[in-house]
Amino acid sequence: MSGPVIDVKGLVKRYGQRTVVDHVDLTIMQGRVCGFLGPNGSGKTTTLRMMCGLLTPDGGSGTCLGHDIIAERDAIKRQTGYMTQKFGLYEDLTIRENLEFVARVYRLDHVRSRVDAALERLGLATRQHQLTGALSGGWKQRLALAACVLHEPKLLLLDEPTAGVDPKARRAFWDEIHALAGQGITVLVSTHYMDEAERCHEIAYIAYGKLMARGTADEIIDGSGLKAFVASGPGADRLAPLLRDAVGVTAAAAFGLDLHVCGPDEAALEKAIAPFRADPALAWERTRPTLEDIFIHLMGEARDNAEAA
Amino acid sequence: MGFLLRLWAMIGKEALQLRRDRLTFAMMFGLPIMQLVLFGFAINSDPKGLPTAVLQSDNSKLTRALVAAVGNTGYFSSTQAVSTEAEADELLQRGAVQFIITIPGDFTRKLIRHETAQVAIEADGTDPATVGGALAAIGQAASQTLARELSGPLASYGTPAAPVDIVLHRRYNPEGITRFNIVPGLLGVILTMTMVMMTALAVTRERERGTMENLLAMPVRPIEVMAGKIAPYVLIGGVQVAVVLVAAKILFAVPFVGSFALFGAATLLFITVSLAIGFTFSTIAQNQLQAMQMSFFFLMPSILLSGFAFPFRGMPAWAQAIGEGLPVTHFLRIVRGLMLKGASLEQISGEIAVLAFMLILVSALAISRYRVTLD
């Protein structure tokens, strides 16, 4: 089967007066890795929790793995692996004890051999009797992922799984995610890292509780209508503070010695950079906006909407 | 059976975590012994208005005056007039009365014959602090009454040095040893302290450390989490009871005259009630500190108003009303009844019923408050 694994419409969650998730629609097909991006407090975690039955939506409806997200929570929980943002295993249990506990809660058969296999895959077989609290951040995350997939879920919801993890461990983590997707598992993973966003099949961007963009990285870049320039030459990077607040500029940032500027309106952007273009030492070139440009732009837009509302 | 498998997984996990928590472990076993030794040398007070059964076989002006005088001491309130000795015994054993005053049929006749008349007082000595003051007062009341009544033409009858001989009989704890009362009480207090606090902490710890979210995302039911959290502590409670009983026997030679099986069953019931209360606290508290504070709010009245620290019958009505609402009060009566009085199931059934009712009430509250979601 390759229908939608997640199919939710109009999800709303309010805390008091504040609407944390505001009519979010999301459809993810089977076997896809979908990156869930957005600034802190934008409603990513809340959305993930509503999908795996940890929170009851105040509005909207939908299905996960064909089960209703409100009425059939238990069925969803049995087939979903949810990795919490904060390390959710027991630090005062050993690595092996944690995995065995998870296996028993899911009522898996052959607990011992399954846990053995998982430890082997992780490369933690020799450390299985160490307390989990003694593991480094990177290892904890890999262990948490192993615990999530022990019951062979069809859907993985990962909440910022690589926050605070070094690049090598992050890469290993993402290789694992793609290997799982190759087995047909659908993955929804929230992240702040742009390089990780680019490793996803598709992206959903949420800001202030609203879904702002959806599609592959290229679709989002092409669909944004954002224009960008890159300036190189001596002192180009120093121009960032001067351009940042200029009319027509969404973002201006130094990347190494180069300057990267973008804005939604080409004419306005050209006008903003015109005074600096006169400098013969600087070379200005059109460039393709990056995902980061677009997210900063969308965040500003969402904020303006939120303030107007 | 999925329920049992998941429950077993929860219990196993709790037991492992408990084993590694050295300080908690030390507290659970060190505390009972420490308290036993410290409280063994105890608290006293002077309660009044104690319920008394009067078995009056002789009904004359003199005996009526005597009963009235005894009542006027303020220590006795004659709540029950009984006609047979068996009836009076039953009341005392059930704990309905603190004293039985028996005035024999030949009381007036003996006085008139210039013989020394006897009045028998049987006191429930399980809580010696309760009866001490009362017993001191009664002798004085009796001699003053007779001195007043035997005046005028009857003056010559009052001549013997001691016209009335008060025969005192302390039942269940003949020597009036305070420790015999403290030890059963301590059982209740120690169990309340550790059971309520430990479960309250065990659940809030999961929330505070962020493991609750992970647990809730897995297919465990509230009843499985609750029972799994509680079960290891039931065992620990059992061990605590054994520690206190053995220490009480060795250190203070406290007797145990009642049924062990009945005691075991009642203790199990009380432990479960305390655990359920702790679990309820944990569903309200946001973090371990709050859980600790709530436990102390519960512990304070449990120590002061249950009849452990002060004689229950010496407390004002409002304090007694609060005391009646605490499980430890009822457990205390059961344990005193069983250890010192050898009470039967029928005699403690009322207290057992109250504990069972509390268990149902608190469990229902805990389960209704426990959330499968993070809402």
mmCIF file of C-alpha atoms in Angstrom, chain A:
data_model
loop_
_atom_site.group_PDB
_atom_site.id
_atom_site.type_symbol
_atom_site.label_atom_id
_atom_site.label_comp_id
_atom_site.label_asym_id
_atom_site.label_seq_id
_atom_site.Cartn_x
_atom_site.Cartn_y
_atom_site.Cartn_z
ATOM 1 C CA MET A 1 0.000 0.000 0.000
ATOM 2 C CA SER A 2 1.201 3.497 -0.610
ATOM 3 C CA GLY A 3 -1.675 5.719 0.444
ATOM 4 C CA PRO A 4 -1.304 8.615 2.856
ATOM 5 C CA VAL A 5 -0.003 7.497 6.229
ATOM 6 C CA ILE A 6 -0.731 10.831 7.863
ATOM 7 C CA ASP A 7 -3.799 12.664 6.663
ATOM 8 C CA VAL A 8 -5.004 15.404 8.994
ATOM 9 C CA LYS A 9 -7.131 18.452 8.299
ATOM 10 C CA GLY A 10 -7.722 21.640 10.202
ATOM 11 C CA LEU A 11 -5.883 20.619 13.361
ATOM 12 C CA VAL A 12 -6.322 23.214 16.093
ATOM 13 C CA LYS A 13 -4.889 23.278 19.596
ATOM 14 C CA ARG A 14 -5.466 26.102 22.038
ATOM 15 C CA TYR A 15 -4.003 26.761 25.451
ATOM 16 C CA GLY A 16 -6.284 29.298 27.035
ATOM 17 C CA GLN A 17 -6.446 32.291 24.706
ATOM 18 C CA ARG A 18 -3.416 31.244 22.713
ATOM 19 C CA THR A 19 -3.847 29.191 19.554
ATOM 20 C CA VAL A 20 -0.726 27.086 19.344
ATOM 21 C CA VAL A 21 -1.704 25.108 16.271
ATOM 22 C CA ASP A 22 -3.994 26.912 13.869
ATOM 23 C CA HIS A 23 -5.797 24.824 11.249
ATOM 24 C CA VAL A 24 -2.892 22.722 10.082
ATOM 25 C CA ASP A 25 -3.454 20.313 7.172
ATOM 26 C CA LEU A 26 -0.832 17.693 6.505
ATOM 27 C CA THR A 27 -0.705 14.670 4.231
ATOM 28 C CA ILE A 28 2.307 12.388 4.078
ATOM 29 C CA MET A 29 2.556 9.399 1.794
ATOM 30 C CA GLN A 30 3.984 6.080 2.845
ATOM 31 C CA GLY A 31 7.758 5.696 2.870
ATOM 32 C CA ARG A 32 8.460 9.423 2.775
ATOM 33 C CA VAL A 33 10.726 11.349 5.104
ATOM 34 C CA CYS A 34 9.052 14.649 5.842
ATOM 35 C CA GLY A 35 10.980 17.409 7.573
ATOM 36 C CA PHE A 36 8.934 19.500 9.972
ATOM 37 C CA LEU A 37 10.496 22.926 10.346
ATOM 38 C CA GLY A 38 9.649 26.079 12.168
ATOM 39 C CA PRO A 39 10.953 28.438 14.825
ATOM 40 C CA ASN A 40 10.847 27.559 18.510
ATOM 41 C CA GLY A 41 7.326 27.592 19.908
ATOM 42 C CA SER A 42 5.741 27.398 16.467
ATOM 43 C CA GLY A 43 3.643 24.346 17.332
ATOM 44 C CA LYS A 44 5.775 21.515 15.950
ATOM 45 C CA THR A 45 5.823 19.458 19.119
ATOM 46 C CA THR A 46 2.124 20.082 19.738
ATOM 47 C CA THR A 47 1.268 18.889 16.231
ATOM 48 C CA LEU A 48 3.351 15.740 16.643
ATOM 49 C CA ARG A 49 1.714 15.020 19.990
ATOM 50 C CA MET A 50 -1.757 15.356 18.487
ATOM 51 C CA MET A 51 -0.861 12.869 15.772
ATOM 52 C CA CYS A 52 0.274 10.168 18.160
ATOM 53 C CA GLY A 53 -2.624 10.568 20.576
ATOM 54 C CA LEU A 54 -0.770 12.385 23.348
ATOM 55 C CA LEU A 55 -2.889 15.502 22.983
ATOM 56 C CA THR A 56 -6.522 15.885 22.044
ATOM 57 C CA PRO A 57 -7.028 18.435 19.260
ATOM 58 C CA ASP A 58 -9.503 21.239 19.915
ATOM 59 C CA GLY A 59 -10.516 21.147 16.286
ATOM 60 C CA GLY A 60 -9.937 19.281 13.080
ATOM 61 C CA SER A 61 -9.772 15.614 12.337
ATOM 62 C CA GLY A 62 -7.757 13.086 10.468
ATOM 63 C CA THR A 63 -6.154 9.716 10.375
ATOM 64 C CA CYS A 64 -2.774 8.208 11.084
ATOM 65 C CA LEU A 65 -2.152 4.818 9.476
ATOM 66 C CA GLY A 66 -5.841 4.750 8.651
ATOM 67 C CA HIS A 67 -6.918 5.156 12.284
ATOM 68 C CA ASP A 68 -8.797 8.150 13.603
ATOM 69 C CA ILE A 69 -6.437 10.316 15.662
ATOM 70 C CA ILE A 70 -9.027 10.913 18.368
ATOM 71 C CA ALA A 71 -11.065 7.720 18.598
ATOM 72 C CA GLU A 72 -8.389 5.154 17.808
ATOM 73 C CA ARG A 73 -5.404 6.361 19.771
ATOM 74 C CA ASP A 74 -4.475 2.923 21.038
ATOM 75 C CA ALA A 75 -4.273 1.470 17.557
ATOM 76 C CA ILE A 76 -2.049 4.363 16.458
ATOM 77 C CA LYS A 77 0.204 4.011 19.507
ATOM 78 C CA ARG A 78 0.817 0.344 18.746
ATOM 79 C CA GLN A 79 2.102 1.093 15.236
ATOM 80 C CA THR A 80 3.862 4.389 15.830
ATOM 81 C CA GLY A 81 7.260 5.158 17.270
ATOM 82 C CA TYR A 82 7.431 8.554 18.950
ATOM 83 C CA MET A 83 10.762 9.964 20.001
ATOM 84 C CA THR A 84 10.405 12.783 22.480
ATOM 85 C CA GLN A 85 12.456 15.946 22.333
ATOM 86 C CA LYS A 86 13.757 15.334 25.823
ATOM 87 C CA PHE A 87 15.416 11.962 26.337
ATOM 88 C CA GLY A 88 12.512 9.727 27.361
ATOM 89 C CA LEU A 89 14.207 6.558 28.531
ATOM 90 C CA TYR A 90 15.183 5.840 32.118
ATOM 91 C CA GLU A 91 18.652 7.040 33.009
ATOM 92 C CA ASP A 92 18.741 4.842 36.084
ATOM 93 C CA LEU A 93 18.170 1.695 34.063
ATOM 94 C CA THR A 94 20.868 0.032 31.997
ATOM 95 C CA ILE A 95 20.752 0.189 28.218
ATOM 96 C CA ARG A 96 19.531 -3.369 28.036
ATOM 97 C CA GLU A 97 16.909 -2.901 30.766
ATOM 98 C CA ASN A 98 15.459 0.081 28.929
ATOM 99 C CA LEU A 99 15.098 -1.821 25.684
ATOM 100 C CA GLU A 100 13.627 -4.828 27.463
ATOM 101 C CA PHE A 101 11.099 -2.638 29.233
ATOM 102 C CA VAL A 102 9.970 -1.089 25.952
ATOM 103 C CA ALA A 103 9.771 -4.524 24.307
ATOM 104 C CA ARG A 104 7.594 -5.836 27.139
ATOM 105 C CA VAL A 105 5.274 -2.844 27.134
ATOM 106 C CA TYR A 106 4.615 -3.496 23.438
ATOM 107 C CA ARG A 107 4.176 -7.190 24.290
ATOM 108 C CA LEU A 108 6.772 -8.275 21.760
ATOM 109 C CA ASP A 109 7.719 -11.925 21.462
ATOM 110 C CA HIS A 110 11.330 -13.083 21.773
ATOM 111 C CA VAL A 111 12.285 -10.077 23.873
ATOM 112 C CA ARG A 112 15.798 -11.312 24.519
ATOM 113 C CA SER A 113 16.742 -11.933 20.890
ATOM 114 C CA ARG A 114 15.084 -8.728 19.692
ATOM 115 C CA VAL A 115 16.994 -6.697 22.245
ATOM 116 C CA ASP A 116 20.201 -8.558 21.383
ATOM 117 C CA ALA A 117 19.690 -7.699 17.731
ATOM 118 C CA ALA A 118 18.947 -4.056 18.482
ATOM 119 C CA LEU A 119 22.076 -3.764 20.656
ATOM 120 C CA GLU A 120 24.129 -5.397 17.929
ATOM 121 C CA ARG A 121 22.805 -2.992 15.296
ATOM 122 C CA LEU A 122 23.544 -0.042 17.563
ATOM 123 C CA GLY A 123 26.997 -1.308 18.390
ATOM 124 C CA LEU A 124 26.175 -1.098 22.092
ATOM 125 C CA ALA A 125 26.352 -4.813 22.808
ATOM 126 C CA THR A 126 29.502 -4.437 24.899
ATOM 127 C CA ARG A 127 28.043 -1.561 26.922
ATOM 128 C CA GLN A 128 24.572 -3.040 27.448
ATOM 129 C CA HIS A 129 24.942 -3.246 31.216
ATOM 130 C CA GLN A 130 25.976 0.380 31.652
ATOM 131 C CA LEU A 131 23.515 2.860 33.081
ATOM 132 C CA THR A 132 21.821 4.819 30.334
ATOM 133 C CA GLY A 133 22.535 8.097 32.083
ATOM 134 C CA ALA A 134 26.240 7.588 31.420
ATOM 135 C CA LEU A 135 25.811 7.717 27.624
ATOM 136 C CA SER A 136 26.781 10.795 25.612
ATOM 137 C CA GLY A 137 24.085 12.855 23.881
ATOM 138 C CA GLY A 138 24.671 11.241 20.514
ATOM 139 C CA TRP A 139 24.435 7.731 21.886
ATOM 140 C CA LYS A 140 21.332 8.554 23.862
ATOM 141 C CA GLN A 141 19.622 9.712 20.691
ATOM 142 C CA ARG A 142 20.599 6.582 18.812
ATOM 143 C CA LEU A 143 19.389 4.444 21.699
ATOM 144 C CA ALA A 144 16.114 6.350 21.825
ATOM 145 C CA LEU A 145 15.650 5.735 18.108
ATOM 146 C CA ALA A 146 16.412 2.045 18.557
ATOM 147 C CA ALA A 147 13.804 1.896 21.340
ATOM 148 C CA CYS A 148 11.294 3.620 19.033
ATOM 149 C CA VAL A 149 11.675 1.097 16.246
ATOM 150 C CA LEU A 150 11.867 -2.008 18.420
ATOM 151 C CA HIS A 151 8.206 -2.790 17.831
ATOM 152 C CA GLU A 152 8.611 -2.304 14.065
ATOM 153 C CA PRO A 153 6.324 0.702 13.732
ATOM 154 C CA LYS A 154 4.953 1.866 10.395
ATOM 155 C CA LEU A 155 5.241 5.524 11.321
ATOM 156 C CA LEU A 156 7.990 7.368 13.138
ATOM 157 C CA LEU A 157 7.438 10.756 14.726
ATOM 158 C CA LEU A 158 10.757 12.273 15.769
ATOM 159 C CA ASP A 159 10.814 15.501 17.735
ATOM 160 C CA GLU A 160 14.125 17.305 17.172
ATOM 161 C CA PRO A 161 16.045 14.072 17.410
ATOM 162 C CA THR A 162 19.440 15.591 16.664
ATOM 163 C CA ALA A 163 19.389 18.706 18.818
ATOM 164 C CA GLY A 164 22.784 19.110 20.446
ATOM 165 C CA VAL A 165 24.341 16.147 18.671
ATOM 166 C CA ASP A 166 27.711 16.400 16.864
ATOM 167 C CA PRO A 167 27.834 16.312 13.025
ATOM 168 C CA LYS A 168 29.165 12.799 12.748
ATOM 169 C CA ALA A 169 26.467 11.388 15.018
ATOM 170 C CA ARG A 170 23.880 13.440 13.150
ATOM 171 C CA ARG A 171 24.979 11.956 9.872
ATOM 172 C CA ALA A 172 24.798 8.436 11.297
ATOM 173 C CA PHE A 173 21.341 9.235 12.638
ATOM 174 C CA TRP A 174 20.109 10.418 9.247
ATOM 175 C CA ASP A 175 21.573 7.406 7.469
ATOM 176 C CA GLU A 176 19.508 5.325 9.869
ATOM 177 C CA ILE A 177 16.373 7.345 9.107
ATOM 178 C CA HIS A 178 16.806 6.822 5.374
ATOM 179 C CA ALA A 179 17.439 3.124 5.884
ATOM 180 C CA LEU A 180 14.149 2.922 7.793
ATOM 181 C CA ALA A 181 12.330 4.862 5.092
ATOM 182 C CA GLY A 182 13.770 2.401 2.571
ATOM 183 C CA GLN A 183 11.943 -0.344 4.488
ATOM 184 C CA GLY A 184 8.679 1.515 3.926
ATOM 185 C CA ILE A 185 8.474 3.340 7.234
ATOM 186 C CA THR A 186 7.071 6.855 7.040
ATOM 187 C CA VAL A 187 8.994 9.461 9.021
ATOM 188 C CA LEU A 188 7.940 12.887 10.223
ATOM 189 C CA VAL A 189 10.931 14.583 11.796
ATOM 190 C CA SER A 190 11.104 18.046 13.276
ATOM 191 C CA THR A 191 14.402 19.903 13.080
ATOM 192 C CA HIS A 192 16.071 23.286 13.079
ATOM 193 C CA TYR A 193 18.969 22.287 10.869
ATOM 194 C CA MET A 194 18.845 23.329 7.199
ATOM 195 C CA ASP A 195 21.181 20.574 6.068
ATOM 196 C CA GLU A 196 18.781 18.094 7.624
ATOM 197 C CA ALA A 197 15.839 19.756 5.893
ATOM 198 C CA GLU A 198 17.633 19.154 2.630
ATOM 199 C CA ARG A 199 18.007 15.482 3.420
ATOM 200 C CA CYS A 200 14.225 15.102 3.679
ATOM 201 C CA HIS A 201 12.058 14.024 0.781
ATOM 202 C CA GLU A 202 9.726 16.870 1.538
ATOM 203 C CA ILE A 203 9.304 19.714 3.988
ATOM 204 C CA ALA A 204 6.494 21.265 5.982
ATOM 205 C CA TYR A 205 7.196 24.687 7.447
ATOM 206 C CA ILE A 206 5.134 25.953 10.344
ATOM 207 C CA ALA A 207 5.319 29.336 12.068
ATOM 208 C CA TYR A 208 3.016 30.790 14.737
ATOM 209 C CA GLY A 209 0.883 27.665 14.500
ATOM 210 C CA LYS A 210 0.208 28.061 10.792
ATOM 211 C CA LEU A 211 1.503 25.846 8.017
ATOM 212 C CA MET A 212 3.393 28.305 5.763
ATOM 213 C CA ALA A 213 4.973 26.088 3.122
ATOM 214 C CA ARG A 214 4.786 22.515 1.975
ATOM 215 C CA GLY A 215 6.605 20.503 -0.704
ATOM 216 C CA THR A 216 10.083 19.419 -1.699
ATOM 217 C CA ALA A 217 12.983 21.779 -1.053
ATOM 218 C CA ASP A 218 13.046 22.808 -4.727
ATOM 219 C CA GLU A 219 9.294 23.326 -4.861
ATOM 220 C CA ILE A 220 9.443 25.549 -1.831
ATOM 221 C CA ILE A 221 12.361 27.588 -3.177
ATOM 222 C CA ASP A 222 10.781 27.974 -6.617
ATOM 223 C CA GLY A 223 7.380 28.731 -5.189
ATOM 224 C CA SER A 224 8.602 31.375 -2.798
ATOM 225 C CA GLY A 225 9.188 34.086 -5.449
ATOM 226 C CA LEU A 226 12.114 35.274 -3.385
ATOM 227 C CA LYS A 227 15.054 36.912 -5.161
ATOM 228 C CA ALA A 228 18.618 36.766 -3.911
ATOM 229 C CA PHE A 229 22.019 38.268 -4.590
ATOM 230 C CA VAL A 230 25.438 37.308 -3.469
ATOM 231 C CA ALA A 231 28.213 39.879 -3.211
ATOM 232 C CA SER A 232 31.863 38.938 -3.045
ATOM 233 C CA GLY A 233 34.992 40.996 -2.703
ATOM 234 C CA PRO A 234 36.888 42.742 0.094
ATOM 235 C CA GLY A 235 34.601 43.810 2.915
ATOM 236 C CA ALA A 236 31.446 42.312 1.363
ATOM 237 C CA ASP A 237 30.598 40.449 4.545
ATOM 238 C CA ARG A 238 30.703 43.707 6.534
ATOM 239 C CA LEU A 239 27.738 45.112 4.641
ATOM 240 C CA ALA A 240 25.247 42.785 6.321
ATOM 241 C CA PRO A 241 24.281 45.145 9.191
ATOM 242 C CA LEU A 242 23.866 48.044 6.747
ATOM 243 C CA LEU A 243 21.503 46.152 4.469
ATOM 244 C CA ARG A 244 19.574 44.125 7.006
ATOM 245 C CA ASP A 245 17.001 46.787 7.786
ATOM 246 C CA ALA A 246 16.833 48.347 4.315
ATOM 247 C CA VAL A 247 13.438 48.505 2.593
ATOM 248 C CA GLY A 248 12.881 45.479 0.345
ATOM 249 C CA VAL A 249 15.431 43.311 2.118
ATOM 250 C CA THR A 250 14.200 40.281 4.036
ATOM 251 C CA ALA A 251 17.546 39.053 5.145
ATOM 252 C CA ALA A 252 21.174 40.005 4.723
ATOM 253 C CA ALA A 253 23.805 37.742 6.179
ATOM 254 C CA ALA A 254 27.502 37.113 5.896
ATOM 255 C CA PHE A 255 28.528 33.682 4.681
ATOM 256 C CA GLY A 256 32.263 33.547 5.118
ATOM 257 C CA LEU A 257 33.621 36.500 3.207
ATOM 258 C CA ASP A 258 30.546 36.763 1.012
ATOM 259 C CA LEU A 259 27.316 38.613 1.588
ATOM 260 C CA HIS A 260 23.944 37.036 0.937
ATOM 261 C CA VAL A 261 20.924 39.330 0.466
ATOM 262 C CA CYS A 262 17.351 38.445 -0.401
ATOM 263 C CA GLY A 263 13.932 40.031 -0.697
ATOM 264 C CA PRO A 264 10.508 39.272 -2.130
ATOM 265 C CA ASP A 265 10.405 42.086 -4.700
ATOM 266 C CA GLU A 266 13.157 42.246 -7.307
ATOM 267 C CA ALA A 267 12.940 45.995 -7.998
ATOM 268 C CA ALA A 268 12.945 46.897 -4.311
ATOM 269 C CA LEU A 269 15.860 44.586 -3.677
ATOM 270 C CA GLU A 270 17.881 46.094 -6.549
ATOM 271 C CA LYS A 271 17.143 49.532 -5.240
ATOM 272 C CA ALA A 272 18.339 48.590 -1.768
ATOM 273 C CA ILE A 273 21.642 47.242 -2.979
ATOM 274 C CA ALA A 274 22.199 49.912 -5.617
ATOM 275 C CA PRO A 275 24.353 52.207 -3.396
ATOM 276 C CA PHE A 276 26.738 49.345 -2.728
ATOM 277 C CA ARG A 277 26.814 48.112 -6.300
ATOM 278 C CA ALA A 278 28.734 51.222 -7.235
ATOM 279 C CA ASP A 279 31.759 49.877 -5.380
ATOM 280 C CA PRO A 280 33.907 48.373 -8.141
ATOM 281 C CA ALA A 281 35.698 46.069 -5.693
ATOM 282 C CA LEU A 282 32.485 44.095 -5.090
ATOM 283 C CA ALA A 283 31.083 41.595 -7.538
ATOM 284 C CA TRP A 284 27.264 41.194 -7.354
ATOM 285 C CA GLU A 285 25.589 38.146 -8.745
ATOM 286 C CA ARG A 286 22.105 36.746 -8.831
ATOM 287 C CA THR A 287 21.762 33.534 -6.863
ATOM 288 C CA ARG A 288 19.138 30.980 -5.956
ATOM 289 C CA PRO A 289 17.660 31.727 -2.521
ATOM 290 C CA THR A 290 18.353 29.119 0.148
ATOM 291 C CA LEU A 291 15.788 27.348 2.309
ATOM 292 C CA GLU A 292 16.984 29.446 5.207
ATOM 293 C CA ASP A 293 16.211 32.664 3.295
ATOM 294 C CA ILE A 294 12.739 31.429 2.653
ATOM 295 C CA PHE A 295 12.104 30.339 6.222
ATOM 296 C CA ILE A 296 13.237 33.679 7.583
ATOM 297 C CA HIS A 297 10.981 35.374 5.054
ATOM 298 C CA LEU A 298 8.024 33.121 5.949
ATOM 299 C CA MET A 299 8.578 33.641 9.636
ATOM 300 C CA GLY A 300 8.399 37.401 9.156
ATOM 301 C CA GLU A 301 5.240 37.017 7.124
ATOM 302 C CA ALA A 302 3.639 34.776 9.722
ATOM 303 C CA ARG A 303 4.548 37.213 12.461
ATOM 304 C CA ASP A 304 2.991 40.099 10.543
ATOM 305 C CA ASN A 305 -0.179 38.029 10.100
ATOM 306 C CA ALA A 306 -0.231 37.054 13.742
ATOM 307 C CA GLU A 307 0.169 40.660 14.840
ATOM 308 C CA ALA A 308 -2.454 41.878 12.395
ATOM 309 C CA ALA A 309 -4.948 39.318 13.649
#
